[in-house]
Structure formats: C-alpha cells, structure tokens
C-alpha cells in the first residue's frame, strides 16, 4: 500500500471519528500554520470585519452557493486564471458597502510590500472578499465597516485563538429570519479545527453565520438557534413550518453565511476549489434551510502548504465540512443578544 493511500485512509478515519464523537471546540483556524486573523467592530453599531492574512501567500479556491452573494476577486480564484496565490481574505458586514473595506487591507499589504508581482518593483495585493447583510441591526444602517475598520483589523491580526461570537464580521449577524426579523435571534462568528490523527494535517474553519434558516446540531437533530415561535418560549422549527404550508416573510438580502476553510496540506487551485465545494456540506448539515434565494453563502478554501505530507484533497474536504459544522455551532453559542434579538445564552 502506498503512502498516499495510507494517508487517505487515516484522513477518512479521522473524518469518521469527528462525526461520531464531535470536536473538542478548542480549535481555531489559526491552528493552520501560516494564518493570522484580525477583527474590528464599529463602535456606533454592531458591524465589523474579519481579515485573514497569509504572510507567505496561500493557494485559494471558492464556491458560492447562495443566490444573493456579495463578493470581490472571486474570478481570480478560478483554476484557469493566472494568479496562483492570495495574500489575504476579507469577511465583512455592511452588505455591498462593506466591500469598500478591502481598501484598508490593500493599504496594509502595500505598506509591507506584499502582493502579486507585476514588475521588478511593482506588486498588487490579491484580496478576495465576501460580505453579509447586517444593515440596521442595532442602529443606523448607514454605519458600516470602512477601509479604516479593515486596516485596524489587520493591525490586530495574530495567530492566537480567534475571538468568537459578536466579533468582526459576526458582530451584526442574525439567524432564523424565514418569518421576519421579529422571530430572529442573534448569531455571530465561530471557528474550529481538526488535527487528523498523527499525520500532521490540520484543517480549520472560520464562519460568520447570518442565515435565513435555523442552526441545528447534527449530532442530536435539535435546533440550537433559529426562528422563535410567537410566544418566544421556543423555536418555530422552520422546516416543519414550511411543511405545514405556513406563510413566509423572506425579504431579499438581509442574510448570507460567509467563511473560510483552511489546511496546511499543499494543493493547487483546482483541488482547493473542490475543498470549498465540499465545505458547503457542513453548512447543509448545520443550517436548514440554507443556500436560499436570500442567502449569498460563500466559502473560500485556502492552503498554506506548510506541511510536507502528501494528502488527499477529497479527504481534506470531508474534514473541512466537519470543521464548518463545529464553527457554525460555536458562532451561535458564543453570540450575545441585542434588544429584540436574543442569543442562545440568553435563553438559559
């Protein structure tokens, strides 16, 4: 049996163990060597951004499943296009306005001479980005992340454990909006990582959860956070309500779950694109419904390539989906409520 086949078996077994036993909940996407994360939140309203920096660059892919996405530089990640590495990824609140925050990351990278070389002394920072809709949550909708917000997030970037809950891009995130905001709950951003046995392969996820649907723990099948019933004493159960033919109030936009999965295993853009696709399986396990016409669900997948171990990208994709599940659950469990938007912890 070849080493490649042996590692595939080890990674597949690790994925099975993660599904059966769950993750420890102590991991972070920064457990993947070569990644630092910084976050910043606006002081006047709960909205913000999260920046992932790759000091030595990272190979990236992307998969967009929701029908209302807001993105930047995703075309560059196509396997047929020229650029092979990115220097950063931005996740932001503020809907399409939040894409302007990328300018702050550009400034930060330019000051440090990091980017795609286009000449002996010229370079262009490559920064894919995705946004979620949080306009008006907790205050004036005209307050949204700016270039300065993102620049401050870059200055705060570190390889320490990532702050979860109402931080960064998750500051204004909400969940359970199929029947209108009056039934919604507060959500946030969460992270997780998996170490595949003794192989040295690490897979991490960082997800800002702002979905239409409910968050469900796939181990128990129970709703963790989502649309509240009219009395406020329990969950409405969106899937059951839809089966019963209940009327929905699904506004355009106002949603979208965005995030990044990462590994230290070395892969090319085609393989990272497949890993990004497989990572969406984690959203489908933990959020119901997901990928709706009002969601712009987007997942980036990055490889820092710091491990010399030859890994199977299909197995890493399976682990990425597992890490996404845990990150989604942590995003809602770590959130803090706002007036009219209770969080899981507020419900006891």
Coordinates of C-alpha atoms in Angstrom, one line a residue, residues 41-336:
X41 CA -16.1 46.2 15.2
X42 CA -17.6 49.6 14.7
X43 CA -18.2 51.4 18.0
X44 CA -21.5 53.0 17.0
X45 CA -23.3 49.9 15.8
X46 CA -22.6 46.1 15.8
X47 CA -21.0 45.6 12.5
X48 CA -17.4 44.8 11.6
X49 CA -14.9 42.8 9.6
X50 CA -12.6 39.9 9.9
X51 CA -9.3 39.7 8.0
X52 CA -7.2 36.5 7.4
X53 CA -3.6 37.3 6.5
X54 CA -1.2 34.9 4.8
X55 CA 2.3 36.2 5.3
X56 CA 3.8 33.8 2.7
X57 CA 0.7 33.7 0.5
X58 CA -1.8 30.9 0.2
X59 CA -3.4 28.9 -2.7
X60 CA -7.2 29.5 -2.7
X61 CA -10.4 28.4 -4.2
X62 CA -14.0 29.5 -3.7
X63 CA -17.6 28.2 -4.0
X64 CA -20.7 30.4 -4.0
X65 CA -24.0 28.6 -3.3
X66 CA -26.4 31.3 -2.2
X67 CA -28.3 33.3 -4.8
X68 CA -27.6 36.8 -3.3
X69 CA -23.8 37.0 -2.9
X70 CA -21.6 40.0 -2.5
X71 CA -18.0 39.2 -3.4
X72 CA -14.7 40.6 -4.7
X73 CA -11.9 38.9 -6.7
X74 CA -13.6 35.5 -6.8
X75 CA -13.0 35.2 -10.6
X76 CA -9.2 35.2 -9.9
X77 CA -9.6 32.0 -7.9
X78 CA -10.8 30.1 -10.9
X79 CA -8.3 27.3 -11.7
X80 CA -8.0 28.6 -15.3
X81 CA -7.0 32.1 -14.3
X82 CA -3.4 33.4 -13.8
X83 CA -3.0 34.4 -10.2
X84 CA -1.9 31.4 -8.0
X85 CA -1.8 32.9 -4.5
X86 CA -3.7 35.4 -2.4
X87 CA -2.3 37.5 0.5
X88 CA -5.4 38.0 2.5
X89 CA -9.2 37.3 2.6
X90 CA -11.7 39.8 4.0
X91 CA -15.1 38.9 5.5
X92 CA -17.3 41.9 6.3
X93 CA -20.6 43.1 7.4
X94 CA -22.3 46.1 5.7
X95 CA -23.7 44.4 2.6
X96 CA -22.2 45.7 -0.6
X97 CA -21.0 48.8 1.2
X98 CA -18.7 46.5 3.2
X99 CA -16.7 45.6 0.1
X100 CA -15.1 49.1 0.3
X101 CA -13.3 47.9 3.4
X102 CA -11.0 46.0 1.2
X103 CA -9.1 49.2 0.6
X104 CA -7.8 49.1 4.2
X105 CA -6.3 45.6 3.6
X106 CA -4.8 46.8 0.4
X107 CA -3.1 49.7 2.3
X108 CA -1.8 47.4 5.0
X109 CA -0.3 44.9 2.5
X110 CA 1.1 47.6 0.3
X111 CA 2.9 49.1 3.3
X112 CA 4.6 45.8 3.8
X113 CA 5.4 45.1 0.1
X114 CA 3.1 42.1 -0.2
X115 CA 1.2 41.2 -3.4
X116 CA 1.3 39.7 -6.8
X117 CA 4.5 40.7 -8.6
X118 CA 3.7 42.6 -11.8
X119 CA 7.2 44.1 -12.4
X120 CA 10.7 44.4 -10.7
X121 CA 9.3 46.9 -8.2
X122 CA 5.6 46.6 -8.7
X123 CA 3.1 44.4 -6.9
X124 CA -0.7 44.2 -6.4
X125 CA -2.2 42.7 -3.2
X126 CA -4.7 40.0 -4.0
X127 CA -7.6 40.0 -1.6
X128 CA -10.8 38.1 -2.2
X129 CA -13.7 39.2 -0.1
X130 CA -17.3 38.4 0.8
X131 CA -19.9 40.3 2.7
X132 CA -23.1 39.6 4.7
X133 CA -26.1 41.8 5.2
X134 CA -26.4 43.3 8.7
X135 CA -27.6 46.8 7.8
X136 CA -29.7 48.3 10.5
X137 CA -29.0 45.7 13.1
X138 CA -28.6 47.5 16.4
X139 CA -28.6 51.0 15.0
X140 CA -28.2 53.3 12.0
X141 CA -27.9 51.3 8.7
X142 CA -25.5 54.0 7.3
X143 CA -22.9 52.9 9.8
X144 CA -20.9 50.0 8.2
X145 CA -17.3 48.8 8.0
X146 CA -14.9 51.1 6.3
X147 CA -11.3 50.9 5.0
X148 CA -10.2 52.1 8.4
X149 CA -12.1 49.3 10.1
X150 CA -10.3 46.7 8.0
X151 CA -7.0 48.4 8.4
X152 CA -7.4 48.2 12.2
X153 CA -8.3 44.6 11.9
X154 CA -5.1 43.9 10.0
X155 CA -3.1 45.7 12.8
X156 CA -4.7 43.4 15.4
X157 CA -4.0 40.2 13.4
X158 CA -2.4 37.3 15.3
X159 CA -2.1 33.6 15.2
X160 CA -3.7 33.3 18.6
X161 CA -7.2 31.8 19.1
X162 CA -9.8 33.8 17.2
X163 CA -12.5 35.8 19.2
X164 CA -15.9 34.2 18.6
X165 CA -19.5 35.4 18.8
X166 CA -20.2 39.1 18.2
X167 CA -16.8 39.8 16.8
X168 CA -15.6 41.0 13.4
X169 CA -17.9 40.0 10.5
X170 CA -20.2 38.3 13.0
X171 CA -20.9 41.5 15.1
X172 CA -24.3 42.1 13.4
X173 CA -25.1 38.6 12.3
X174 CA -28.6 37.1 12.9
X175 CA -30.3 33.8 12.4
X176 CA -33.8 32.4 11.8
X177 CA -35.4 35.0 9.5
X178 CA -37.7 33.0 7.3
X179 CA -40.7 34.6 9.1
X180 CA -39.3 38.1 9.5
X181 CA -36.9 39.8 11.9
X182 CA -39.4 39.7 14.7
X183 CA -38.7 36.0 15.1
X184 CA -34.9 36.1 14.6
X185 CA -32.1 35.5 17.0
X186 CA -28.6 36.9 17.4
X187 CA -25.7 35.0 15.8
X188 CA -22.0 35.6 15.3
X189 CA -18.7 34.2 14.0
X190 CA -17.2 30.8 15.1
X191 CA -14.1 28.8 14.4
X192 CA -12.9 25.2 14.8
X193 CA -10.0 23.0 13.7
X194 CA -9.3 19.3 13.3
X195 CA -5.9 17.6 13.6
X196 CA -6.0 14.4 11.5
X197 CA -4.6 11.9 13.9
X198 CA -0.8 11.9 13.9
X199 CA -0.5 12.8 10.2
X200 CA 0.4 16.4 10.9
X201 CA -2.5 17.6 8.7
X202 CA -4.6 20.4 10.2
X203 CA -8.0 21.6 8.8
X204 CA -9.7 24.7 10.2
X205 CA -12.8 26.8 9.6
X206 CA -14.0 30.3 10.4
X207 CA -17.6 31.0 9.7
X208 CA -19.8 34.1 10.1
X209 CA -23.4 32.8 10.4
X210 CA -26.1 35.2 9.1
X211 CA -28.5 32.7 7.6
X212 CA -32.2 32.6 6.8
X213 CA -32.6 29.2 8.3
X214 CA -32.2 27.5 11.7
X215 CA -28.9 26.2 13.2
X216 CA -29.2 22.5 14.0
X217 CA -26.8 20.3 15.9
X218 CA -26.4 17.3 13.5
X219 CA -25.4 15.0 16.4
X220 CA -28.8 15.5 18.1
X221 CA -31.0 16.8 15.3
X222 CA -32.2 19.6 17.7
X223 CA -32.4 23.3 16.8
X224 CA -29.7 25.3 18.6
X225 CA -30.8 28.7 17.4
X226 CA -33.3 30.0 14.8
X227 CA -36.8 31.4 14.3
X228 CA -38.6 31.8 17.6
X229 CA -42.3 30.9 18.0
X230 CA -44.8 33.7 18.6
X231 CA -44.7 33.2 22.3
X232 CA -40.9 33.5 22.4
X233 CA -40.8 30.3 24.6
X234 CA -39.3 28.0 22.0
X235 CA -38.4 27.5 18.3
X236 CA -40.8 27.7 15.5
X237 CA -38.9 25.0 13.5
X238 CA -38.6 26.5 10.1
X239 CA -38.6 23.2 8.2
X240 CA -41.7 21.9 10.0
X241 CA -43.5 25.2 9.4
X242 CA -42.7 25.1 5.7
X243 CA -44.0 21.5 5.5
X244 CA -47.2 22.8 7.1
X245 CA -47.6 25.4 4.5
X246 CA -47.1 28.4 6.7
X247 CA -46.6 31.8 5.0
X248 CA -43.0 33.1 4.9
X249 CA -41.7 36.7 5.0
X250 CA -38.5 36.2 3.2
X251 CA -37.0 39.6 2.2
X252 CA -34.4 39.9 -0.5
X253 CA -30.9 40.1 1.1
X254 CA -30.6 40.5 4.8
X255 CA -28.7 37.3 5.2
X256 CA -25.7 35.3 4.0
X257 CA -23.2 32.9 5.7
X258 CA -19.6 33.5 4.7
X259 CA -16.4 31.9 5.8
X260 CA -13.0 30.3 5.1
X261 CA -11.7 26.8 5.5
X262 CA -8.0 26.2 5.5
X263 CA -5.4 23.5 5.6
X264 CA -1.6 23.2 5.9
X265 CA -1.6 20.5 3.2
X266 CA -0.3 21.7 -0.2
X267 CA -2.9 21.7 -3.0
X268 CA -3.4 23.5 -6.3
X269 CA -6.3 25.9 -7.2
X270 CA -8.4 23.1 -8.7
X271 CA -8.1 21.0 -5.6
X272 CA -8.9 23.9 -3.3
X273 CA -12.0 24.7 -5.4
X274 CA -13.2 21.1 -4.7
X275 CA -12.5 21.5 -1.0
X276 CA -14.5 24.8 -1.0
X277 CA -17.4 22.9 -2.6
X278 CA -17.2 20.1 -0.1
X279 CA -17.1 22.5 2.8
X280 CA -20.6 23.7 2.0
X281 CA -21.8 20.2 3.1
X282 CA -21.1 21.5 6.6
X283 CA -23.4 24.4 6.1
X284 CA -26.1 22.0 4.8
X285 CA -25.7 19.8 7.9
X286 CA -25.9 22.6 10.4
X287 CA -28.3 25.1 8.8
X288 CA -31.8 24.4 7.5
X289 CA -32.8 25.8 5.0
X290 CA -29.5 27.0 3.5
X291 CA -28.4 28.4 0.1
X292 CA -31.7 30.1 -0.3
X293 CA -32.5 32.9 -2.8
X294 CA -32.0 35.4 0.0
X295 CA -28.6 34.0 1.1
X296 CA -25.3 34.7 -0.6
X297 CA -23.5 31.8 1.1
X298 CA -19.8 31.8 0.1
X299 CA -16.9 29.7 1.4
X300 CA -13.2 30.3 0.5
X301 CA -10.7 27.4 0.9
X302 CA -7.0 28.1 1.4
X303 CA -3.9 26.1 1.6
X304 CA -0.8 27.5 3.2
X305 CA 1.2 24.4 2.1
X306 CA 3.4 24.4 5.3
X307 CA 3.1 20.6 5.6
X308 CA 5.3 18.3 3.5
X309 CA 2.8 15.4 4.0
X310 CA 1.0 14.4 0.8
X311 CA -2.7 14.5 1.5
X312 CA -5.8 13.5 -0.5
X313 CA -7.9 16.6 -1.2
X314 CA -11.2 14.7 -1.0
X315 CA -10.4 13.6 2.5
X316 CA -9.4 17.1 3.5
X317 CA -12.6 18.4 2.0
X318 CA -14.6 15.9 4.2
X319 CA -12.7 17.2 7.3
X320 CA -13.4 20.8 6.2
X321 CA -17.1 20.1 6.2
X322 CA -16.8 18.7 9.7
X323 CA -14.9 21.8 10.9
X324 CA -17.6 24.0 9.3
X325 CA -20.3 22.3 11.3
X326 CA -18.5 23.0 14.6
X327 CA -17.7 26.6 13.6
X328 CA -21.4 27.2 12.8
X329 CA -22.5 25.8 16.2
X330 CA -19.9 27.9 18.0
X331 CA -20.9 31.0 16.2
X332 CA -24.4 30.9 17.7
X333 CA -23.4 29.5 21.1
X334 CA -20.8 32.3 21.6
X335 CA -23.1 35.2 20.5
X336 CA -24.5 37.8 22.8

